[in-house]
Amino acid sequence: MNTAMSKSKDLVLALDQGTHASRALVLDQNGCQVASAMRPVSLNRLDAHRVEQDGKEVLSTLSACIEAVLEEPAVIDGNLTAAGLATQRSSIIAWDRETGDALSPVLSWQDTRAAALLADSGLTDKKARALTGLPLSPHYGASKLRWLLTNNQAVNRAANSGRLMMGPLASFLVFHLTCEQRFVIDHGNAQRTQLMNIDTLRWDDQLLNAFGIEQHWLPVVTPIRHHTGTLRWQDIPLHAVNGDQNSAVYSEGGLADDEALVVFGSGAFILANSGEGREPLNVLLNTILDSSEHGVRYSIEGTVNGAGAALKWIETQWGPVAGLPDQWLENCDTPPVFINTVGGLGSPWWRTGIAPYFLLPAHDLGAEEKRAGVLESIVFLIQANLERLQQHKTITQLRVSGGLSQSDRLCQLLSNISGLNVLRPEKCEATARGIAWLATQPGEPWPLPASTFLPTTDHALMARYKQFDAELKTLTA
């Protein structure tokens, strides 16, 4: 643990609520970590379409992390001046306005149970993109909220009695973590409901009507950098709330114009700056990275659903495999091509309902071969998105973060297939650093030492990618 602090000992509390864990970190004004705590969070995958979490567990684990870091001597001796909260995007929940009790599980961003309701909305993909910057997809919150109103009796009763609150997971956490019990949501998470107009930055009547959502059930929309309230612990002001991937962009203070960030988590996300303006996109996303009273900054984003989630999926199919990712790749010279549709195909295809499979029969493959094929497929999905991204802007190097980015082999594969230098900063909690930077806005970046992976020619890898690409073109034609 790095205990170096600025002379004033001013500190910032970063809260990172992710798919598999809740974290709290305390950093100083130079971005150096002085305390941290982590608690795992359960993910209940009921079937291929229903993925849930327990809102009470999510809240209790995050609260436990806060309490743990506040007891650290370096934090007691310092001065906590600000806090930031980053959360998994597109996950939603409903709760009771009077008791604060959850009325529903958290429907995960991976949950696609409400896919059939999209057709009932009357919206086209083109219209959804024009209004929200996002394709019409069951991964986003709108259809999930509609599903709860239709299928969850407790939610329906609360709506009829005037006690319903519903929205992104971030709004539930802010309500419970702040003294004021603020019912608000930031632009970054609000966008992922597919109910907020990306131009007006307000809930959109056309979208609300399409999904049968009343505006008073939803939180008030605010900028990302905004005084959202004071935390129940030590009255720490909450100065930033954002989505996790949006926040990770700012882990070192932001990206250069010719860089893209690849975040490897349960999903993988590819983000590049598009500044204060945005252009219409056909297969990628317009994402709100940051906002304040002074304006909005956007990114172009690609989304891969099956990153870490694909490794979890393969364990459910064939059981756990010992060893680390680098070992799986080292022990398999020619990984089998895996058509990675875990969680549904994200960009640039946007398809659900296609089961994952290997081009070779699975019963002919060993456990490590399967793992190696899945890992390589993640790189293939990222490359497909990079090719679309580079149609809009020039990218000369990649930065990576997240758990799987610690694999040297995976980083080298990404460099080889993209033909770009890949920079991996020293191991850090990118999301937590990013939301801390946004909460304090120190004016200076927080650079980290980095390992660099340089591209080398790999004809066999490119041949497998061509097979992968051709198979997906056939599948999605």
GROMACS .gro file of C-alpha atoms in nm:
model
  477
    1MET     CA    1   0.000   0.000   0.000
    2ASN     CA    2   0.131   0.343  -0.098
    3THR     CA    3   0.095   0.579   0.196
    4ALA     CA    4   0.242   0.889   0.032
    5MET     CA    5   0.006   1.183   0.073
    6SER     CA    6   0.000   1.545  -0.030
    7LYS     CA    7   0.114   1.795   0.230
    8SER     CA    8  -0.241   1.900   0.312
    9LYS     CA    9  -0.341   1.533   0.359
   10ASP     CA   10  -0.660   1.604   0.163
   11LEU     CA   11  -0.812   1.272   0.056
   12VAL     CA   12  -1.088   1.152  -0.176
   13LEU     CA   13  -1.310   0.847  -0.128
   14ALA     CA   14  -1.376   0.646  -0.444
   15LEU     CA   15  -1.665   0.399  -0.446
   16ASP     CA   16  -1.674   0.139  -0.724
   17GLN     CA   17  -1.975  -0.091  -0.736
   18GLY     CA   18  -1.915  -0.353  -1.006
   19THR     CA   19  -2.075  -0.672  -1.127
   20HIS     CA   20  -1.877  -0.907  -0.904
   21ALA     CA   21  -1.747  -0.682  -0.625
   22SER     CA   22  -1.795  -0.361  -0.430
   23ARG     CA   23  -1.484  -0.155  -0.360
   24ALA     CA   24  -1.389   0.156  -0.165
   25LEU     CA   25  -1.054   0.326  -0.214
   26VAL     CA   26  -0.907   0.635  -0.056
   27LEU     CA   27  -0.659   0.834  -0.264
   28ASP     CA   28  -0.459   1.148  -0.200
   29GLN     CA   29  -0.452   1.455  -0.423
   30ASN     CA   30  -0.178   1.298  -0.636
   31GLY     CA   31  -0.384   0.986  -0.707
   32CYS     CA   32  -0.180   0.768  -0.469
   33GLN     CA   33  -0.381   0.497  -0.292
   34VAL     CA   34  -0.376   0.512   0.088
   35ALA     CA   35  -0.649   0.262   0.177
   36SER     CA   36  -0.873   0.007   0.008
   37ALA     CA   37  -1.141  -0.251   0.082
   38MET     CA   38  -1.326  -0.502  -0.133
   39ARG     CA   39  -1.627  -0.727  -0.079
   40PRO     CA   40  -1.754  -0.984  -0.334
   41VAL     CA   41  -2.110  -0.959  -0.464
   42SER     CA   42  -2.321  -1.253  -0.579
   43LEU     CA   43  -2.445  -1.273  -0.937
   44ASN     CA   44  -2.743  -1.502  -0.994
   45ARG     CA   45  -2.759  -1.632  -1.350
   46LEU     CA   46  -3.102  -1.796  -1.349
   47ASP     CA   47  -3.089  -1.890  -1.717
   48ALA     CA   48  -2.949  -1.759  -2.044
   49HIS     CA   49  -3.166  -1.447  -2.027
   50ARG     CA   50  -3.225  -1.372  -1.656
   51VAL     CA   51  -2.932  -1.235  -1.455
   52GLU     CA   52  -3.003  -1.082  -1.113
   53GLN     CA   53  -2.840  -0.943  -0.801
   54ASP     CA   54  -2.970  -0.867  -0.454
   55GLY     CA   55  -2.997  -0.490  -0.402
   56LYS     CA   56  -2.965  -0.528  -0.025
   57GLU     CA   57  -2.642  -0.726  -0.068
   58VAL     CA   58  -2.501  -0.471  -0.311
   59LEU     CA   59  -2.575  -0.188  -0.068
   60SER     CA   60  -2.444  -0.374   0.239
   61THR     CA   61  -2.116  -0.474   0.072
   62LEU     CA   62  -2.050  -0.118  -0.044
   63SER     CA   63  -2.133   0.017   0.303
   64ALA     CA   64  -1.898  -0.238   0.461
   65CYS     CA   65  -1.618  -0.124   0.229
   66ILE     CA   66  -1.674   0.240   0.328
   67GLU     CA   67  -1.664   0.155   0.697
   68ALA     CA   68  -1.347  -0.053   0.651
   69VAL     CA   69  -1.143   0.222   0.480
   70LEU     CA   70  -1.259   0.487   0.726
   71GLU     CA   71  -1.096   0.284   1.003
   72GLU     CA   72  -0.753   0.290   0.836
   73PRO     CA   73  -0.501   0.505   1.031
   74ALA     CA   74  -0.391   0.695   0.719
   75VAL     CA   75  -0.753   0.793   0.656
   76ILE     CA   76  -0.819   0.888   1.017
   77ASP     CA   77  -0.514   1.115   1.006
   78GLY     CA   78  -0.623   1.275   0.677
   79ASN     CA   79  -0.906   1.497   0.563
   80LEU     CA   80  -1.170   1.343   0.338
   81THR     CA   81  -1.285   1.634   0.123
   82ALA     CA   82  -1.482   1.458  -0.149
   83ALA     CA   83  -1.627   1.129  -0.271
   84GLY     CA   84  -1.720   0.980  -0.606
   85LEU     CA   85  -1.942   0.683  -0.694
   86ALA     CA   86  -1.904   0.468  -1.005
   87THR     CA   87  -2.146   0.187  -1.077
   88GLN     CA   88  -2.218  -0.085  -1.329
   89ARG     CA   89  -2.423   0.069  -1.608
   90SER     CA   90  -2.762  -0.048  -1.739
   91SER     CA   91  -2.847  -0.244  -1.422
   92ILE     CA   92  -3.179  -0.133  -1.272
   93ILE     CA   93  -3.386  -0.176  -0.954
   94ALA     CA   94  -3.718  -0.064  -0.801
   95TRP     CA   95  -3.772   0.033  -0.438
   96ASP     CA   96  -4.029   0.174  -0.196
   97ARG     CA   97  -4.037   0.553  -0.157
   98GLU     CA   98  -4.135   0.537   0.213
   99THR     CA   99  -3.938   0.240   0.348
  100GLY     CA  100  -3.646   0.239   0.107
  101ASP     CA  101  -3.681  -0.139   0.075
  102ALA     CA  102  -3.604  -0.299  -0.260
  103LEU     CA  103  -3.917  -0.412  -0.443
  104SER     CA  104  -3.729  -0.607  -0.705
  105PRO     CA  105  -3.394  -0.770  -0.760
  106VAL     CA  106  -3.130  -0.575  -0.947
  107LEU     CA  107  -3.178  -0.673  -1.311
  108SER     CA  108  -2.820  -0.690  -1.438
  109TRP     CA  109  -2.691  -0.516  -1.748
  110GLN     CA  110  -2.645  -0.873  -1.876
  111ASP     CA  111  -3.018  -0.947  -1.834
  112THR     CA  112  -3.213  -0.971  -2.162
  113ARG     CA  113  -3.545  -1.113  -2.039
  114ALA     CA  114  -3.736  -0.811  -2.172
  115ALA     CA  115  -3.619  -0.843  -2.533
  116ALA     CA  116  -3.969  -0.919  -2.660
  117LEU     CA  117  -4.099  -0.590  -2.516
  118LEU     CA  118  -3.883  -0.384  -2.752
  119ALA     CA  119  -4.115  -0.460  -3.043
  120ASP     CA  120  -4.411  -0.334  -2.837
  121SER     CA  121  -4.240   0.004  -2.787
  122GLY     CA  122  -4.302   0.110  -3.145
  123LEU     CA  123  -3.947   0.247  -3.164
  124THR     CA  124  -3.709   0.168  -3.446
  125ASP     CA  125  -3.338   0.124  -3.392
  126LYS     CA  126  -3.279   0.437  -3.600
  127LYS     CA  127  -3.514   0.643  -3.382
  128ALA     CA  128  -3.363   0.507  -3.059
  129ARG     CA  129  -3.014   0.600  -3.177
  130ALA     CA  130  -3.125   0.949  -3.276
  131LEU     CA  131  -3.278   1.015  -2.934
  132THR     CA  132  -3.036   0.831  -2.705
  133GLY     CA  133  -2.711   0.758  -2.891
  134LEU     CA  134  -2.774   0.387  -2.825
  135PRO     CA  135  -2.921   0.104  -3.034
  136LEU     CA  136  -3.254  -0.042  -2.930
  137SER     CA  137  -3.141  -0.321  -2.697
  138PRO     CA  138  -3.271  -0.526  -2.401
  139HIS     CA  139  -2.937  -0.469  -2.226
  140TYR     CA  140  -3.042  -0.111  -2.147
  141GLY     CA  141  -3.282  -0.017  -1.872
  142ALA     CA  142  -3.609   0.086  -2.042
  143SER     CA  143  -3.743  -0.258  -2.132
  144LYS     CA  144  -3.629  -0.398  -1.794
  145LEU     CA  145  -3.825  -0.127  -1.609
  146ARG     CA  146  -4.131  -0.203  -1.823
  147TRP     CA  147  -4.089  -0.574  -1.749
  148LEU     CA  148  -4.091  -0.505  -1.373
  149LEU     CA  149  -4.410  -0.301  -1.398
  150THR     CA  150  -4.578  -0.579  -1.593
  151ASN     CA  151  -4.449  -0.882  -1.404
  152ASN     CA  152  -4.359  -0.778  -1.048
  153GLN     CA  153  -4.665  -0.739  -0.825
  154ALA     CA  154  -4.481  -0.540  -0.556
  155VAL     CA  155  -4.361  -0.290  -0.817
  156ASN     CA  156  -4.708  -0.263  -0.966
  157ARG     CA  157  -4.869  -0.204  -0.624
  158ALA     CA  158  -4.614   0.064  -0.539
  159ALA     CA  159  -4.683   0.238  -0.870
  160ASN     CA  160  -5.057   0.243  -0.797
  161SER     CA  161  -5.008   0.371  -0.442
  162GLY     CA  162  -4.763   0.648  -0.531
  163ARG     CA  163  -4.469   0.482  -0.352
  164LEU     CA  164  -4.264   0.362  -0.647
  165MET     CA  165  -3.905   0.465  -0.709
  166MET     CA  166  -3.717   0.299  -0.991
  167GLY     CA  167  -3.410   0.359  -1.201
  168PRO     CA  168  -3.043   0.271  -1.244
  169LEU     CA  169  -2.865   0.095  -0.960
  170ALA     CA  170  -2.667   0.417  -0.898
  171SER     CA  171  -2.985   0.602  -0.800
  172PHE     CA  172  -3.074   0.334  -0.543
  173LEU     CA  173  -2.726   0.356  -0.392
  174VAL     CA  174  -2.725   0.737  -0.378
  175PHE     CA  175  -3.067   0.731  -0.209
  176HIS     CA  176  -2.937   0.502   0.064
  177LEU     CA  177  -2.583   0.636   0.102
  178THR     CA  178  -2.665   1.007   0.136
  179CYS     CA  179  -2.801   1.181   0.447
  180GLU     CA  180  -3.051   1.366   0.230
  181GLN     CA  181  -3.175   1.045   0.060
  182ARG     CA  182  -3.139   1.216  -0.276
  183PHE     CA  183  -3.344   1.067  -0.560
  184VAL     CA  184  -3.114   1.165  -0.846
  185ILE     CA  185  -2.913   1.012  -1.129
  186ASP     CA  186  -2.618   1.133  -1.333
  187HIS     CA  187  -2.616   1.181  -1.711
  188GLY     CA  188  -2.387   0.881  -1.766
  189ASN     CA  189  -2.611   0.626  -1.595
  190ALA     CA  190  -2.934   0.797  -1.705
  191GLN     CA  191  -2.831   0.756  -2.068
  192ARG     CA  192  -2.807   0.379  -2.018
  193THR     CA  193  -3.177   0.359  -1.931
  194GLN     CA  194  -3.251   0.454  -2.295
  195LEU     CA  195  -3.510   0.698  -2.157
  196MET     CA  196  -3.294   1.013  -2.154
  197ASN     CA  197  -3.259   1.235  -2.460
  198ILE     CA  198  -2.888   1.267  -2.533
  199ASP     CA  199  -2.928   1.621  -2.667
  200THR     CA  200  -3.162   1.777  -2.408
  201LEU     CA  201  -3.016   1.566  -2.121
  202ARG     CA  202  -3.367   1.518  -1.983
  203TRP     CA  203  -3.612   1.231  -1.965
  204ASP     CA  204  -3.778   1.221  -2.306
  205ASP     CA  205  -4.159   1.209  -2.330
  206GLN     CA  206  -4.153   1.005  -2.650
  207LEU     CA  207  -3.931   0.742  -2.490
  208LEU     CA  208  -4.127   0.738  -2.164
  209ASN     CA  209  -4.452   0.689  -2.354
  210ALA     CA  210  -4.300   0.415  -2.569
  211PHE     CA  211  -4.223   0.207  -2.260
  212GLY     CA  212  -4.514   0.319  -2.039
  213ILE     CA  213  -4.290   0.480  -1.774
  214GLU     CA  214  -4.410   0.773  -1.562
  215GLN     CA  215  -4.145   1.041  -1.509
  216HIS     CA  216  -4.223   1.076  -1.137
  217TRP     CA  217  -4.113   0.716  -1.085
  218LEU     CA  218  -3.765   0.810  -1.207
  219PRO     CA  219  -3.487   1.009  -1.036
  220VAL     CA  220  -3.402   1.369  -1.122
  221VAL     CA  221  -3.125   1.387  -1.382
  222THR     CA  222  -2.811   1.580  -1.284
  223PRO     CA  223  -2.460   1.631  -1.429
  224ILE     CA  224  -2.189   1.375  -1.356
  225ARG     CA  225  -1.980   1.629  -1.166
  226HIS     CA  226  -2.235   1.774  -0.928
  227HIS     CA  227  -2.287   1.803  -0.552
  228THR     CA  228  -2.519   1.505  -0.517
  229GLY     CA  229  -2.543   1.507  -0.137
  230THR     CA  230  -2.341   1.413   0.170
  231LEU     CA  231  -2.253   1.057   0.263
  232ARG     CA  232  -2.389   0.922   0.590
  233TRP     CA  233  -2.031   0.867   0.705
  234GLN     CA  234  -1.851   1.183   0.824
  235ASP     CA  235  -2.071   1.405   0.603
  236ILE     CA  236  -1.835   1.356   0.307
  237PRO     CA  237  -1.964   1.551   0.002
  238LEU     CA  238  -2.045   1.332  -0.297
  239HIS     CA  239  -1.912   1.532  -0.592
  240ALA     CA  240  -1.930   1.284  -0.881
  241VAL     CA  241  -2.147   0.991  -0.991
  242ASN     CA  242  -2.086   0.808  -1.319
  243GLY     CA  243  -2.086   0.473  -1.493
  244ASP     CA  244  -1.788   0.247  -1.434
  245GLN     CA  245  -1.651   0.235  -1.789
  246ASN     CA  246  -1.703   0.610  -1.837
  247SER     CA  247  -1.505   0.669  -1.517
  248ALA     CA  248  -1.219   0.439  -1.618
  249VAL     CA  249  -1.136   0.676  -1.904
  250TYR     CA  250  -1.019   0.926  -1.641
  251SER     CA  251  -0.797   0.691  -1.439
  252GLU     CA  252  -0.494   0.889  -1.557
  253GLY     CA  253  -0.683   1.214  -1.618
  254GLY     CA  254  -0.820   1.130  -1.964
  255LEU     CA  255  -0.719   0.996  -2.306
  256ALA     CA  256  -0.522   1.157  -2.586
  257ASP     CA  257  -0.720   1.216  -2.907
  258ASP     CA  258  -0.540   0.933  -3.086
  259GLU     CA  259  -0.585   0.679  -2.806
  260ALA     CA  260  -0.858   0.429  -2.726
  261LEU     CA  261  -0.913   0.259  -2.391
  262VAL     CA  262  -1.004  -0.110  -2.369
  263VAL     CA  263  -1.153  -0.205  -2.033
  264PHE     CA  264  -1.161  -0.580  -1.960
  265GLY     CA  265  -1.428  -0.666  -1.704
  266SER     CA  266  -1.729  -0.897  -1.718
  267GLY     CA  267  -1.777  -0.722  -2.048
  268ALA     CA  268  -1.510  -0.543  -2.251
  269PHE     CA  269  -1.556  -0.184  -2.360
  270ILE     CA  270  -1.364   0.019  -2.615
  271LEU     CA  271  -1.383   0.397  -2.573
  272ALA     CA  272  -1.227   0.691  -2.758
  273ASN     CA  273  -1.280   1.064  -2.713
  274SER     CA  274  -1.514   1.248  -2.945
  275GLY     CA  275  -1.496   1.575  -2.748
  276GLU     CA  276  -1.781   1.818  -2.696
  277GLY     CA  277  -1.964   1.716  -3.012
  278ARG     CA  278  -2.089   1.387  -3.146
  279GLU     CA  279  -2.157   1.241  -3.486
  280PRO     CA  280  -2.438   0.997  -3.568
  281LEU     CA  281  -2.316   0.636  -3.550
  282ASN     CA  282  -2.465   0.327  -3.711
  283VAL     CA  283  -2.318   0.038  -3.509
  284LEU     CA  284  -2.114   0.194  -3.227
  285LEU     CA  285  -2.239   0.405  -2.935
  286ASN     CA  286  -2.238   0.773  -2.848
  287THR     CA  287  -2.158   0.771  -2.476
  288ILE     CA  288  -2.160   1.061  -2.230
  289LEU     CA  289  -1.820   1.047  -2.060
  290ASP     CA  290  -1.839   1.354  -1.838
  291SER     CA  291  -2.071   1.646  -1.773
  292SER     CA  292  -2.092   1.950  -1.548
  293GLU     CA  293  -2.262   2.288  -1.551
  294HIS     CA  294  -1.997   2.387  -1.807
  295GLY     CA  295  -2.079   2.126  -2.070
  296VAL     CA  296  -2.068   1.763  -2.183
  297ARG     CA  297  -1.793   1.540  -2.321
  298TYR     CA  298  -1.872   1.236  -2.538
  299SER     CA  299  -1.697   0.922  -2.654
  300ILE     CA  300  -1.741   0.667  -2.928
  301GLU     CA  301  -1.784   0.327  -2.765
  302GLY     CA  302  -1.783  -0.036  -2.866
  303THR     CA  303  -1.936  -0.300  -2.639
  304VAL     CA  304  -1.835  -0.666  -2.596
  305ASN     CA  305  -2.065  -0.859  -2.363
  306GLY     CA  306  -1.862  -1.179  -2.339
  307ALA     CA  307  -1.528  -1.096  -2.176
  308GLY     CA  308  -1.492  -1.217  -1.815
  309ALA     CA  309  -1.856  -1.330  -1.844
  310ALA     CA  310  -1.750  -1.574  -2.118
  311LEU     CA  311  -1.495  -1.736  -1.886
  312LYS     CA  312  -1.768  -1.777  -1.623
  313TRP     CA  313  -1.995  -1.925  -1.889
  314ILE     CA  314  -1.742  -2.187  -1.994
  315GLU     CA  315  -1.704  -2.296  -1.629
  316THR     CA  316  -2.079  -2.357  -1.611
  317GLN     CA  317  -2.052  -2.573  -1.925
  318TRP     CA  318  -1.739  -2.779  -1.857
  319GLY     CA  319  -1.627  -2.698  -1.503
  320PRO     CA  320  -1.336  -2.494  -1.369
  321VAL     CA  321  -0.992  -2.507  -1.527
  322ALA     CA  322  -0.677  -2.468  -1.320
  323GLY     CA  323  -0.407  -2.216  -1.405
  324LEU     CA  324  -0.394  -1.859  -1.529
  325PRO     CA  325  -0.485  -1.708  -1.869
  326ASP     CA  326  -0.123  -1.688  -1.984
  327GLN     CA  327  -0.081  -2.062  -1.916
  328TRP     CA  328  -0.390  -2.151  -2.122
  329LEU     CA  329  -0.254  -1.957  -2.418
  330GLU     CA  330   0.101  -2.091  -2.376
  331ASN     CA  331  -0.024  -2.451  -2.373
  332CYS     CA  332  -0.230  -2.416  -2.689
  333ASP     CA  333  -0.048  -2.318  -3.008
  334THR     CA  334  -0.362  -2.313  -3.223
  335PRO     CA  335  -0.671  -2.223  -3.018
  336PRO     CA  336  -1.006  -2.335  -3.159
  337VAL     CA  337  -1.223  -2.057  -3.299
  338PHE     CA  338  -1.499  -1.975  -3.051
  339ILE     CA  339  -1.809  -1.785  -3.163
  340ASN     CA  340  -1.848  -1.575  -2.853
  341THR     CA  341  -2.212  -1.476  -2.820
  342VAL     CA  342  -2.213  -1.497  -2.439
  343GLY     CA  343  -2.460  -1.236  -2.311
  344GLY     CA  344  -2.563  -1.164  -2.670
  345LEU     CA  345  -2.358  -0.999  -2.942
  346GLY     CA  346  -2.289  -0.635  -2.864
  347SER     CA  347  -2.149  -0.393  -3.118
  348PRO     CA  348  -2.121  -0.395  -3.411
  349TRP     CA  349  -2.385  -0.670  -3.459
  350TRP     CA  350  -2.640  -0.619  -3.178
  351ARG     CA  351  -2.798  -0.963  -3.180
  352THR     CA  352  -2.937  -1.184  -2.903
  353GLY     CA  353  -3.059  -1.543  -2.900
  354ILE     CA  354  -2.755  -1.704  -3.066
  355ALA     CA  355  -2.594  -1.975  -2.851
  356PRO     CA  356  -2.212  -1.971  -2.820
  357TYR     CA  357  -2.021  -2.249  -2.996
  358PHE     CA  358  -1.679  -2.364  -3.122
  359LEU     CA  359  -1.621  -2.422  -3.493
  360LEU     CA  360  -1.475  -2.759  -3.392
  361PRO     CA  361  -1.692  -3.005  -3.191
  362ALA     CA  362  -1.653  -2.922  -2.822
  363HIS     CA  363  -1.614  -3.291  -2.725
  364ASP     CA  364  -1.294  -3.304  -2.931
  365LEU     CA  365  -1.136  -3.019  -2.732
  366GLY     CA  366  -0.945  -3.022  -2.407
  367ALA     CA  367  -1.023  -2.788  -2.118
  368GLU     CA  368  -0.725  -2.558  -2.180
  369GLU     CA  369  -0.798  -2.547  -2.553
  370LYS     CA  370  -1.149  -2.425  -2.477
  371ARG     CA  371  -1.022  -2.157  -2.240
  372ALA     CA  372  -0.760  -2.045  -2.493
  373GLY     CA  373  -1.025  -2.024  -2.765
  374VAL     CA  374  -1.253  -1.817  -2.544
  375LEU     CA  375  -0.970  -1.576  -2.453
  376GLU     CA  376  -0.876  -1.531  -2.817
  377SER     CA  377  -1.240  -1.468  -2.910
  378ILE     CA  378  -1.246  -1.168  -2.673
  379VAL     CA  379  -0.960  -1.014  -2.871
  380PHE     CA  380  -1.145  -1.090  -3.196
  381LEU     CA  381  -1.457  -0.909  -3.071
  382ILE     CA  382  -1.248  -0.609  -2.967
  383GLN     CA  383  -1.074  -0.600  -3.305
  384ALA     CA  384  -1.409  -0.599  -3.486
  385ASN     CA  385  -1.503  -0.291  -3.286
  386LEU     CA  386  -1.167  -0.121  -3.341
  387GLU     CA  387  -1.209  -0.161  -3.716
  388ARG     CA  388  -1.542   0.025  -3.697
  389LEU     CA  389  -1.401   0.285  -3.459
  390GLN     CA  390  -1.113   0.361  -3.694
  391GLN     CA  391  -1.366   0.450  -3.963
  392HIS     CA  392  -1.449   0.755  -3.751
  393LYS     CA  393  -1.114   0.861  -3.611
  394THR     CA  394  -0.744   0.777  -3.617
  395ILE     CA  395  -0.622   0.554  -3.333
  396THR     CA  396  -0.246   0.506  -3.296
  397GLN     CA  397  -0.229   0.327  -2.960
  398LEU     CA  398  -0.443   0.144  -2.706
  399ARG     CA  399  -0.454   0.164  -2.329
  400VAL     CA  400  -0.591  -0.131  -2.135
  401SER     CA  401  -0.727  -0.183  -1.785
  402GLY     CA  402  -0.930  -0.439  -1.592
  403GLY     CA  403  -0.859  -0.787  -1.460
  404LEU     CA  404  -0.786  -0.969  -1.785
  405SER     CA  405  -0.548  -0.694  -1.896
  406GLN     CA  406  -0.296  -0.841  -1.649
  407SER     CA  407  -0.243  -1.125  -1.897
  408ASP     CA  408   0.074  -1.049  -2.095
  409ARG     CA  409  -0.032  -1.294  -2.363
  410LEU     CA  410  -0.373  -1.132  -2.408
  411CYS     CA  411  -0.217  -0.785  -2.437
  412GLN     CA  412   0.030  -0.917  -2.696
  413LEU     CA  413  -0.252  -1.078  -2.895
  414LEU     CA  414  -0.439  -0.747  -2.891
  415SER     CA  415  -0.129  -0.564  -3.014
  416ASN     CA  416  -0.063  -0.821  -3.287
  417ILE     CA  417  -0.416  -0.827  -3.425
  418SER     CA  418  -0.467  -0.449  -3.412
  419GLY     CA  419  -0.118  -0.354  -3.527
  420LEU     CA  420  -0.108  -0.095  -3.247
  421ASN     CA  421   0.108  -0.040  -2.942
  422VAL     CA  422  -0.074  -0.150  -2.628
  423LEU     CA  423   0.002   0.036  -2.305
  424ARG     CA  424  -0.085  -0.130  -1.976
  425PRO     CA  425  -0.046   0.099  -1.673
  426GLU     CA  426   0.083  -0.061  -1.357
  427LYS     CA  427  -0.192  -0.252  -1.185
  428CYS     CA  428  -0.448  -0.007  -1.054
  429GLU     CA  429  -0.820   0.022  -0.993
  430ALA     CA  430  -0.893   0.226  -1.305
  431THR     CA  431  -1.262   0.289  -1.232
  432ALA     CA  432  -1.194   0.404  -0.876
  433ARG     CA  433  -0.905   0.629  -0.984
  434GLY     CA  434  -1.123   0.776  -1.257
  435ILE     CA  435  -1.420   0.861  -1.037
  436ALA     CA  436  -1.181   1.005  -0.774
  437TRP     CA  437  -1.023   1.227  -1.039
  438LEU     CA  438  -1.366   1.345  -1.155
  439ALA     CA  439  -1.473   1.413  -0.796
  440THR     CA  440  -1.169   1.630  -0.724
  441GLN     CA  441  -1.078   1.763  -1.072
  442PRO     CA  442  -0.718   1.835  -0.967
  443GLY     CA  443  -0.634   1.996  -1.303
  444GLU     CA  444  -0.332   1.773  -1.357
  445PRO     CA  445  -0.336   1.415  -1.491
  446TRP     CA  446  -0.246   1.120  -1.269
  447PRO     CA  447  -0.002   0.929  -1.494
  448LEU     CA  448   0.119   0.579  -1.409
  449PRO     CA  449   0.422   0.380  -1.525
  450ALA     CA  450   0.317   0.143  -1.804
  451SER     CA  451   0.429  -0.173  -1.982
  452THR     CA  452   0.425  -0.146  -2.362
  453PHE     CA  453   0.342  -0.432  -2.599
  454LEU     CA  454   0.459  -0.384  -2.958
  455PRO     CA  455   0.287  -0.556  -3.252
  456THR     CA  456   0.448  -0.852  -3.426
  457THR     CA  457   0.332  -1.039  -3.736
  458ASP     CA  458   0.112  -1.341  -3.655
  459HIS     CA  459  -0.033  -1.493  -3.972
  460ALA     CA  460  -0.203  -1.782  -3.790
  461LEU     CA  461  -0.385  -1.541  -3.556
  462MET     CA  462  -0.507  -1.333  -3.850
  463ALA     CA  463  -0.628  -1.646  -4.029
  464ARG     CA  464  -0.835  -1.749  -3.725
  465TYR     CA  465  -0.975  -1.397  -3.701
  466LYS     CA  466  -1.084  -1.415  -4.066
  467GLN     CA  467  -1.265  -1.741  -3.987
  468PHE     CA  468  -1.431  -1.579  -3.686
  469ASP     CA  469  -1.532  -1.271  -3.884
  470ALA     CA  470  -1.672  -1.473  -4.173
  471GLU     CA  471  -1.878  -1.691  -3.938
  472LEU     CA  472  -2.031  -1.385  -3.767
  473LYS     CA  473  -2.113  -1.225  -4.100
  474THR     CA  474  -2.301  -1.542  -4.194
  475LEU     CA  475  -2.477  -1.557  -3.856
  476THR     CA  476  -2.591  -1.196  -3.860
  477ALA     CA  477  -2.667  -1.156  -4.231
   0.00000   0.00000   0.00000
